PDB file of C-alpha atoms in Angstrom:
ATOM      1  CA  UNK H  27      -1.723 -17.475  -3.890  1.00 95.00           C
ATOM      2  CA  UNK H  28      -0.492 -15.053  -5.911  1.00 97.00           C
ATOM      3  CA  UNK H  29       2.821 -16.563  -8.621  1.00 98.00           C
ATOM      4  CA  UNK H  30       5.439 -14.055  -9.409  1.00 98.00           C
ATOM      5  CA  UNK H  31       7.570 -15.481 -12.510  1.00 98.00           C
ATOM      6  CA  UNK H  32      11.163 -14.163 -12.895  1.00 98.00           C
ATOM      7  CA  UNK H  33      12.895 -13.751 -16.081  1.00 97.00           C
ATOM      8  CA  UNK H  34      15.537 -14.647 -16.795  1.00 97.00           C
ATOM      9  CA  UNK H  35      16.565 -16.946 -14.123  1.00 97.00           C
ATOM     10  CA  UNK H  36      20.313 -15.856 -15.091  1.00 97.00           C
ATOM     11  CA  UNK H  37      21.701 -13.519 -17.046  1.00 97.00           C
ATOM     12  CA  UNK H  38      25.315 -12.542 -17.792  1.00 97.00           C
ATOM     13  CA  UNK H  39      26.318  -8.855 -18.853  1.00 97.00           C
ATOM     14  CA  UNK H  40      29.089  -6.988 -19.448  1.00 97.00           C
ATOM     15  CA  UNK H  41      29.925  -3.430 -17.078  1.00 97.00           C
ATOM     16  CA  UNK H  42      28.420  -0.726 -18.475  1.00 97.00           C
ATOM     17  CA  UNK H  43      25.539  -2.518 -20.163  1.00 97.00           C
ATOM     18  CA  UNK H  44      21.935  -1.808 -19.533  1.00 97.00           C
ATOM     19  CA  UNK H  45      20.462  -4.535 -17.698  1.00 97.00           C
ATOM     20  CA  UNK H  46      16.162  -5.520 -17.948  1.00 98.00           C
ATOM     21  CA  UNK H  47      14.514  -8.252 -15.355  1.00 98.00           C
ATOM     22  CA  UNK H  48      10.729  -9.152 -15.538  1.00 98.00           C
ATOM     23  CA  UNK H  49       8.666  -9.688 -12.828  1.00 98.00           C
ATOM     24  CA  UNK H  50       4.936 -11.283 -13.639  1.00 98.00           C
ATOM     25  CA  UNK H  51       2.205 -11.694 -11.386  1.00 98.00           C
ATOM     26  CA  UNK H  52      -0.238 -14.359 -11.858  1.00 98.00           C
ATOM     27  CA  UNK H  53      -3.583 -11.592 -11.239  1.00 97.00           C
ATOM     28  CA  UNK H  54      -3.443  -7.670 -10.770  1.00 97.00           C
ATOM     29  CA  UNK H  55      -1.106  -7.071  -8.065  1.00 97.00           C
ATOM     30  CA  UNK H  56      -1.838  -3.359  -8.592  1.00 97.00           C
ATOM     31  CA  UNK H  57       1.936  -1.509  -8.052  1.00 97.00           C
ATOM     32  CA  UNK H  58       2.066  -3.540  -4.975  1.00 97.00           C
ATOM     33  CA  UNK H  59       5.982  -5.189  -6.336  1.00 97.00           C
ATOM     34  CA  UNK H  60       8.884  -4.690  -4.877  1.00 98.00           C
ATOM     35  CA  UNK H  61      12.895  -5.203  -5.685  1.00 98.00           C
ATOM     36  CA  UNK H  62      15.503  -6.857  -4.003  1.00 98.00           C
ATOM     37  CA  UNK H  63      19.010  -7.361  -3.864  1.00 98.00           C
ATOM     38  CA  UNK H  64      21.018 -10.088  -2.251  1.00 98.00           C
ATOM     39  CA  UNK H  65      24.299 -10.944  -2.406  1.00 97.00           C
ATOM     40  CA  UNK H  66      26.043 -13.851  -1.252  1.00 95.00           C
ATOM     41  CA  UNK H  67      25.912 -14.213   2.530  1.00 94.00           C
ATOM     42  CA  UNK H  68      23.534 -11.102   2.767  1.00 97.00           C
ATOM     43  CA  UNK H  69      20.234 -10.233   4.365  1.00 97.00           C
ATOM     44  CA  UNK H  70      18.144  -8.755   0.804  1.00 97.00           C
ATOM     45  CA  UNK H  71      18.645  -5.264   0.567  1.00 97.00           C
ATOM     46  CA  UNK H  72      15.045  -3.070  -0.798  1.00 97.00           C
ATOM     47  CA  UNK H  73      15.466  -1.429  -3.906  1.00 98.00           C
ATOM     48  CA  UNK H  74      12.302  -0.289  -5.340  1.00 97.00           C
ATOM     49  CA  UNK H  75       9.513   0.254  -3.562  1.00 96.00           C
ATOM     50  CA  UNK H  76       5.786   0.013  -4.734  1.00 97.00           C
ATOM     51  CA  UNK H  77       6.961  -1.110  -8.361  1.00 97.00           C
ATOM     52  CA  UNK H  78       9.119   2.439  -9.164  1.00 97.00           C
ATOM     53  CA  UNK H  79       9.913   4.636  -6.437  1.00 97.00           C
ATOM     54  CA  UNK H  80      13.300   4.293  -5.001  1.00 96.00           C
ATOM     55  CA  UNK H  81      14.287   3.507  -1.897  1.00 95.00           C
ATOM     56  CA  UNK H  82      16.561   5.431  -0.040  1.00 94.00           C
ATOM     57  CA  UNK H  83      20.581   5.370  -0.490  1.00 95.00           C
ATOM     58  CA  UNK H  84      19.804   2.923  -3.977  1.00 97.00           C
ATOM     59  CA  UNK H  85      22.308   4.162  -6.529  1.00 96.00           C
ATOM     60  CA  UNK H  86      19.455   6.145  -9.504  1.00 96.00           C
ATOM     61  CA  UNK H  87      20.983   3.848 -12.022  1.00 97.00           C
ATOM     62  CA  UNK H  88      18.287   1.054 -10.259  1.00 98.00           C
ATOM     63  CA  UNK H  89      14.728   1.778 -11.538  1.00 98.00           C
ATOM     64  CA  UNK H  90      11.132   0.203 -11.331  1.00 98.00           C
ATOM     65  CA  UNK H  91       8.444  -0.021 -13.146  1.00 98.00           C
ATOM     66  CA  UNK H  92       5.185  -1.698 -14.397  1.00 98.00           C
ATOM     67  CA  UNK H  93       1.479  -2.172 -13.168  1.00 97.00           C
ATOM     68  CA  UNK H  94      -1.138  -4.421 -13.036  1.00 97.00           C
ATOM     69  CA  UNK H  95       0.819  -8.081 -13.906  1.00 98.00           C
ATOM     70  CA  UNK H  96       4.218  -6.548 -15.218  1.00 98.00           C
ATOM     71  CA  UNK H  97       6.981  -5.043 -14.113  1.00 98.00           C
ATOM     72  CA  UNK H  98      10.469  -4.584 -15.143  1.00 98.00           C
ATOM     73  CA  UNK H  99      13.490  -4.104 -12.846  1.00 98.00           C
ATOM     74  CA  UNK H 100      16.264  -2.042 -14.920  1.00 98.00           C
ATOM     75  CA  UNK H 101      19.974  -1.421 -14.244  1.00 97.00           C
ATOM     76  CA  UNK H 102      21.332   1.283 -16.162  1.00 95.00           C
ATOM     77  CA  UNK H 103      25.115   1.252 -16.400  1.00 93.00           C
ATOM     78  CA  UNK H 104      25.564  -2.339 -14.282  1.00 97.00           C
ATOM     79  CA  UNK H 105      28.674  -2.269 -12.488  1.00 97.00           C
ATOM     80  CA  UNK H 106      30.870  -4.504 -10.758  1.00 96.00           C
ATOM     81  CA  UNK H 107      29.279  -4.363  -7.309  1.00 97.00           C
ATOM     82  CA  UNK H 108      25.461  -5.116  -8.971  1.00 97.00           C
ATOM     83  CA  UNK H 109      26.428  -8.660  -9.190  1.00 97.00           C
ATOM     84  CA  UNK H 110      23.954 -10.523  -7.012  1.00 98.00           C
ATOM     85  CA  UNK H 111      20.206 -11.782  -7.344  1.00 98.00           C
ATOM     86  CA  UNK H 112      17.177  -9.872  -7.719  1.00 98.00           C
ATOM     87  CA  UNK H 113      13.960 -10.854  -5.783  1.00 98.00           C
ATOM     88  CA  UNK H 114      10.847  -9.395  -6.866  1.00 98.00           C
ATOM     89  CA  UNK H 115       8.269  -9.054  -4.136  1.00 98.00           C
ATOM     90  CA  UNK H 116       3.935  -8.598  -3.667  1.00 97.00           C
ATOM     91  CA  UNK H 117       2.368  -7.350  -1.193  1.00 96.00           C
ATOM     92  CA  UNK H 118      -1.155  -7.317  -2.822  1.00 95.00           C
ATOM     93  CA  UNK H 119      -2.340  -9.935  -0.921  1.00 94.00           C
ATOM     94  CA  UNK H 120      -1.943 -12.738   1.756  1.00 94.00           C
ATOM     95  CA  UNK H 121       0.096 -14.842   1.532  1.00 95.00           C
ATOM     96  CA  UNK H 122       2.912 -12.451   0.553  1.00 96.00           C
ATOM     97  CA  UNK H 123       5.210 -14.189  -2.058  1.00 97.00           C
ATOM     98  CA  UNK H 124       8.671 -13.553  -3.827  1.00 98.00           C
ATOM     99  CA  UNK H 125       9.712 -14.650  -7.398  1.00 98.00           C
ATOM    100  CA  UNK H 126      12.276 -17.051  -7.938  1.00 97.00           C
ATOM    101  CA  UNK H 127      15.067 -14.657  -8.610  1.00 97.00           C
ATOM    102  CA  UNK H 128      17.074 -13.291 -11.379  1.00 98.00           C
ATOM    103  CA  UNK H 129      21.120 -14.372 -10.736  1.00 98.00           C
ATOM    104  CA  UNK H 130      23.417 -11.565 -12.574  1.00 98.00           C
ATOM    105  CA  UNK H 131      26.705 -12.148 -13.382  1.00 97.00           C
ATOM    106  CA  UNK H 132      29.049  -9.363 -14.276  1.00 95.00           C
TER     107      UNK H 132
ATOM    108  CA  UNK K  19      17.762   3.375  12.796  1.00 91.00           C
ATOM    109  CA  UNK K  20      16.042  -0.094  13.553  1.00 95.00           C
ATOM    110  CA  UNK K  21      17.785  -3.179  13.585  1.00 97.00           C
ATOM    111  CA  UNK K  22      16.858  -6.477  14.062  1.00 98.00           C
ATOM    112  CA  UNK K  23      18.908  -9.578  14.843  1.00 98.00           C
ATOM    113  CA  UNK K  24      17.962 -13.834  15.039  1.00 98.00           C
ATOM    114  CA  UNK K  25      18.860 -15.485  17.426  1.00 97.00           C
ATOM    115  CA  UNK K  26      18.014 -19.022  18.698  1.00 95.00           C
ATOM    116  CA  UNK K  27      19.614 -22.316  18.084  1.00 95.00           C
ATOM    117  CA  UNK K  28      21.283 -23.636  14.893  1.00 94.00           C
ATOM    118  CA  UNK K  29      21.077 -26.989  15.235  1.00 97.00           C
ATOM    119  CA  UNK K  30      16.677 -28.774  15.703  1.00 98.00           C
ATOM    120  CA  UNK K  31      16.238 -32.350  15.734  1.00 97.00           C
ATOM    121  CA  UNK K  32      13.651 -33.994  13.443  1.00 97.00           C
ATOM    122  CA  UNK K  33       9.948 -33.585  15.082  1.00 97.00           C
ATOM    123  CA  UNK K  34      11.059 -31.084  17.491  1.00 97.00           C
ATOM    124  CA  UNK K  35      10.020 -27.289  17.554  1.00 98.00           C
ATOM    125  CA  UNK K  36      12.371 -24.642  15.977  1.00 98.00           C
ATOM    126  CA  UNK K  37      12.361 -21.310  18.146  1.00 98.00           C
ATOM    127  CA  UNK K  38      14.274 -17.998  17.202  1.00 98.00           C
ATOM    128  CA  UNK K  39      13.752 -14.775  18.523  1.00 98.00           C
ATOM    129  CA  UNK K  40      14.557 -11.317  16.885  1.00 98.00           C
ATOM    130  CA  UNK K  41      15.463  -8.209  19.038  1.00 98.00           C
ATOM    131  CA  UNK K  42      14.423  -4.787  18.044  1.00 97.00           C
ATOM    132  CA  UNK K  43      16.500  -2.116  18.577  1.00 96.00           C
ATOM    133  CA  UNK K  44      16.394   1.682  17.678  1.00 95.00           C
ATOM    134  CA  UNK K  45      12.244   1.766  18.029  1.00 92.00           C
ATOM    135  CA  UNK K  46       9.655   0.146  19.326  1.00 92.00           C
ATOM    136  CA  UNK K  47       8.376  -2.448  18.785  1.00 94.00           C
ATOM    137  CA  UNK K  48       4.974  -1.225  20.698  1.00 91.00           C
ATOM    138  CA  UNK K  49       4.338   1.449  17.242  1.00 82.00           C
ATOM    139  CA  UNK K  50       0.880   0.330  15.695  1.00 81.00           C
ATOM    140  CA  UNK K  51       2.449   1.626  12.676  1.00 88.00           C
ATOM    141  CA  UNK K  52       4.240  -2.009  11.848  1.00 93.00           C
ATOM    142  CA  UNK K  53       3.730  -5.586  11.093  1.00 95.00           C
ATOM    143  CA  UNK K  54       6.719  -7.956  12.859  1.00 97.00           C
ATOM    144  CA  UNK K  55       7.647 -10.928   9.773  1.00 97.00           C
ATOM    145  CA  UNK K  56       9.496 -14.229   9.447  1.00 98.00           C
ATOM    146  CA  UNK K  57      10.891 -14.876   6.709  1.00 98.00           C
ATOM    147  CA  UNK K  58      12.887 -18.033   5.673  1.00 98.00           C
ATOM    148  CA  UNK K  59      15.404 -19.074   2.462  1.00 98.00           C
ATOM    149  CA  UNK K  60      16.986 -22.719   2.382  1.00 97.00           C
ATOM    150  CA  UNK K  61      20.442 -22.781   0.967  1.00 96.00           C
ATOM    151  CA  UNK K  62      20.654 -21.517  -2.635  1.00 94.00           C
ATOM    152  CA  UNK K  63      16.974 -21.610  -2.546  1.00 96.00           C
ATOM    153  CA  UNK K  64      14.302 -18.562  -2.809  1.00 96.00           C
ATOM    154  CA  UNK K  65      12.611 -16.508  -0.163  1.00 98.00           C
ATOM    155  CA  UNK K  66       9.662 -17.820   1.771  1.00 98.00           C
ATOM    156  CA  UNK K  67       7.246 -15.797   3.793  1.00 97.00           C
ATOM    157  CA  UNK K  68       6.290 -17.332   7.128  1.00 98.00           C
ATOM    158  CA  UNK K  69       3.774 -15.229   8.180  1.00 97.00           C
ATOM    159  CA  UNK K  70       3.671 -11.718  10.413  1.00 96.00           C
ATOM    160  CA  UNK K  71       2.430 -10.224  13.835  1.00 96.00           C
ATOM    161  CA  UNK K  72       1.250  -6.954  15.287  1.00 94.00           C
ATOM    162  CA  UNK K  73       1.983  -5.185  18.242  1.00 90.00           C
ATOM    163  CA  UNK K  74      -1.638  -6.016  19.497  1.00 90.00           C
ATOM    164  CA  UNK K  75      -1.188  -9.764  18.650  1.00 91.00           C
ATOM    165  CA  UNK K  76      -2.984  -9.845  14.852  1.00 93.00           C
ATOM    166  CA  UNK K  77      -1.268 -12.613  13.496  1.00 95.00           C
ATOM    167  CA  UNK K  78      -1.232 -13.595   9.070  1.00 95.00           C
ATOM    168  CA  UNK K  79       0.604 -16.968   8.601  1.00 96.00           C
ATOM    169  CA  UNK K  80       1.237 -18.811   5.545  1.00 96.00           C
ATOM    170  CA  UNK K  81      -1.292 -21.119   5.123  1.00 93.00           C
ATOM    171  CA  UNK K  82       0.730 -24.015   4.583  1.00 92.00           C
ATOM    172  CA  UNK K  83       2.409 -23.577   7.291  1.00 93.00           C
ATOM    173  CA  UNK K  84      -0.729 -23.011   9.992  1.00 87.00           C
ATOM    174  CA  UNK K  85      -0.943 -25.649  12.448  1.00 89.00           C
ATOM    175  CA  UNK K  86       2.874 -25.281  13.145  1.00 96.00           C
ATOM    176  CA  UNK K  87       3.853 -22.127  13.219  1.00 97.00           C
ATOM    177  CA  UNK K  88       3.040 -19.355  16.345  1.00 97.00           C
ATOM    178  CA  UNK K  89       4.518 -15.960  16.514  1.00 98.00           C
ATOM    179  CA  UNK K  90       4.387 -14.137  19.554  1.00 97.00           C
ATOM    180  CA  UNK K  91       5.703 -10.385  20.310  1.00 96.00           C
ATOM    181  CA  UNK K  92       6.682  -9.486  23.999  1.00 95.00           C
ATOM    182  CA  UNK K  93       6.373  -5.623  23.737  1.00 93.00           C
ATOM    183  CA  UNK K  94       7.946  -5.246  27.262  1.00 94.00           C
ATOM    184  CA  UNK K  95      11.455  -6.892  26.079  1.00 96.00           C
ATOM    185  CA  UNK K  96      11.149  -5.588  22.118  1.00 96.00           C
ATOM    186  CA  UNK K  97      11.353  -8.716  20.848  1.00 97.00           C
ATOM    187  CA  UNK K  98       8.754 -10.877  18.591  1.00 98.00           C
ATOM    188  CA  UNK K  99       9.492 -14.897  18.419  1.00 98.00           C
ATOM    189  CA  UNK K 100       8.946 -17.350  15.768  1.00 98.00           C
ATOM    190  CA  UNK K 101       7.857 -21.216  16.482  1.00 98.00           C
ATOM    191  CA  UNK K 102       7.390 -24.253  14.160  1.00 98.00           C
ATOM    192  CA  UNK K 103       6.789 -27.444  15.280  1.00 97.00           C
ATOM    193  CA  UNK K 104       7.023 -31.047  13.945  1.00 97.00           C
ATOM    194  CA  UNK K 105      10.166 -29.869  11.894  1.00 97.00           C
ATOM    195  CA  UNK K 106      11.286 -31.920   9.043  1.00 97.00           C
ATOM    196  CA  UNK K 107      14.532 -31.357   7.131  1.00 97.00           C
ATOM    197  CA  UNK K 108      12.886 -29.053   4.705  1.00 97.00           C
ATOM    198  CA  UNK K 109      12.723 -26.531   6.985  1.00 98.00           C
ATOM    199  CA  UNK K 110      16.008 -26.311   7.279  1.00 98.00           C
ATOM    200  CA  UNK K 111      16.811 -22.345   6.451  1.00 98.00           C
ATOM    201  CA  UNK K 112      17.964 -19.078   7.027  1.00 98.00           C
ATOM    202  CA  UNK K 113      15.691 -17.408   8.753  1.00 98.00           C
ATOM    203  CA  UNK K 114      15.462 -13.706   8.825  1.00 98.00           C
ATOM    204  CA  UNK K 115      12.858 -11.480  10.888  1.00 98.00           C
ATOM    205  CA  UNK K 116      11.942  -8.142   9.066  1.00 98.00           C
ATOM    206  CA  UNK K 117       9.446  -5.038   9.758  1.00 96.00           C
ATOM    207  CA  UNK K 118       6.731  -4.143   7.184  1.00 94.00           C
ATOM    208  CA  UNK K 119       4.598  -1.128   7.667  1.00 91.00           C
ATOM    209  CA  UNK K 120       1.244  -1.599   8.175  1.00 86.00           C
ATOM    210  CA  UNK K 121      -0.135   0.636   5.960  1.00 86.00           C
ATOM    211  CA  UNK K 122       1.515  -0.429   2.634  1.00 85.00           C
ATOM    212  CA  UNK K 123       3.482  -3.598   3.124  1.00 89.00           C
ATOM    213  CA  UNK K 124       7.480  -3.663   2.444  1.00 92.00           C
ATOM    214  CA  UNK K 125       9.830  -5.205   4.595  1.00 92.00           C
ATOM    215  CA  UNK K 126      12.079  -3.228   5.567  1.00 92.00           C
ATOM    216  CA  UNK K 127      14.767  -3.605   7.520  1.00 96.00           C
ATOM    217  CA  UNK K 128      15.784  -7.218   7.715  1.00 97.00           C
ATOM    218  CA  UNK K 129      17.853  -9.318  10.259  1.00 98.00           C
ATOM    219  CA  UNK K 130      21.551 -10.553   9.376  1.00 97.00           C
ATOM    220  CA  UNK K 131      19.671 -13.791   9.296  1.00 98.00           C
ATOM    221  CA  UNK K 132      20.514 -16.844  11.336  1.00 98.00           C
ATOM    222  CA  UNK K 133      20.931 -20.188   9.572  1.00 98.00           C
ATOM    223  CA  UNK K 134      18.748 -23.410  11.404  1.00 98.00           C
ATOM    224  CA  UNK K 135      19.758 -26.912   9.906  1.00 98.00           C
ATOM    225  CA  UNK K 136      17.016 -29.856  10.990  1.00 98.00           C
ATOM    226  CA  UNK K 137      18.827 -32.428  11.804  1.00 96.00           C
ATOM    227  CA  UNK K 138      19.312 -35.767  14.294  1.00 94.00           C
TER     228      UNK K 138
END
């Protein structure tokens, strides 16, 4: 099973501040990692796709990327409404996993 | 645009079998073109991947979870339904259902998610 490793596990930033989660895969997940949002009482919403291209309708201050084991999830500019927790996601291989989440705190 | 939504009961007892079922609207569920997931996150807790179906009935599940889980799609009523038997408290979750496409996995869209508490 492939181990995704979050960090941090929280983080607290200030609006307008640039904003840097890691993602790291336990083997070569190729760009097979995805982002996602979820906020409280929310299905997780896709943000990056295939470790950097965007997904529809995401706001271009989200970006992705990283290969192989790493990959960063940035948020240039955070505002107000990007408080919530980041999931990364692989789908390089069965069985799929997520990593524990990054909580951010406006 | 496809949407999904859980439904099932909220409330299993200890040792019985859990049973949701998610409804597919705006597509079909028939397209080759999509894997059919459950996908589960206990309260305050991290996501969990249950496992995944095909329209033709290929089936991935989480290996610690084989033995007690089935999922089953019913192409004539667009739906796809999750089981797990035996439950214990821990698998006491919300439980989303989500499409991933076949050909370069990302679920995409997801449920509202219904919440199942194990409990006598």
């Amino acid at each position: 099973e492939i181990v995704l490793t979050q960090s941090p596990d929280f983080l607290s930033a200030a609006p307008e501040e640039k904003v840097i989660i890691t993602c790291r895969a336990s083997q070569s997940i190729g760009s097979s990692l995805h982002w996602y949002q979820q906020k409280p009482d929310q299905s997780p919403k896709l943000l990056i796709k295939f470790a950097s291209q965007s997904f529809s309708g995401v706001p271009s201050r989200f970006s992705g990327s990283g290969s192989g084991t790493d990959f960063t999830l940035t948020i240039n500019s955070l505002e107000a409404e990007d408080a919530a927790t980041y999931y990364c996601h692989q789908s390089a291989s069965l069985p799929l996993t997520f990593g524990g989440g990054t909580k951010v705190e406006i | 645009q496809v949407q999904l939504q859980e439904s099932g009961p909220g409330l299993v007892k200890p040792s019985q079998t859990l049973s949701l079922t998610c409804t597919v609207s705006g597509g079909s569920i028939s397209s080759g073109s999509y894997y059919w997931s459950w996908i589960r996150q206990p309260a305050g807790k991290g996501l969990e991947w249950i496992g995944r179906i095909q329209s033709n009935g290929n089936t991935n599940y989480k290996s610690s979870l084989e033995g007690r889980v089935t999922i089953s799609i019913d192409t004539s009523k667009n739906q796809f339904s999750l089981k797990l038997s035996s439950v214990t408290a821990a698998d006491t979750a919300m439980y989303y259902c989500v499409r991933g496409r076949s050909s370069g996995w990302y679920p995409d869209p997801w449920g509202q998610g219904t919440r199942v508490i194990v409990s006598s």
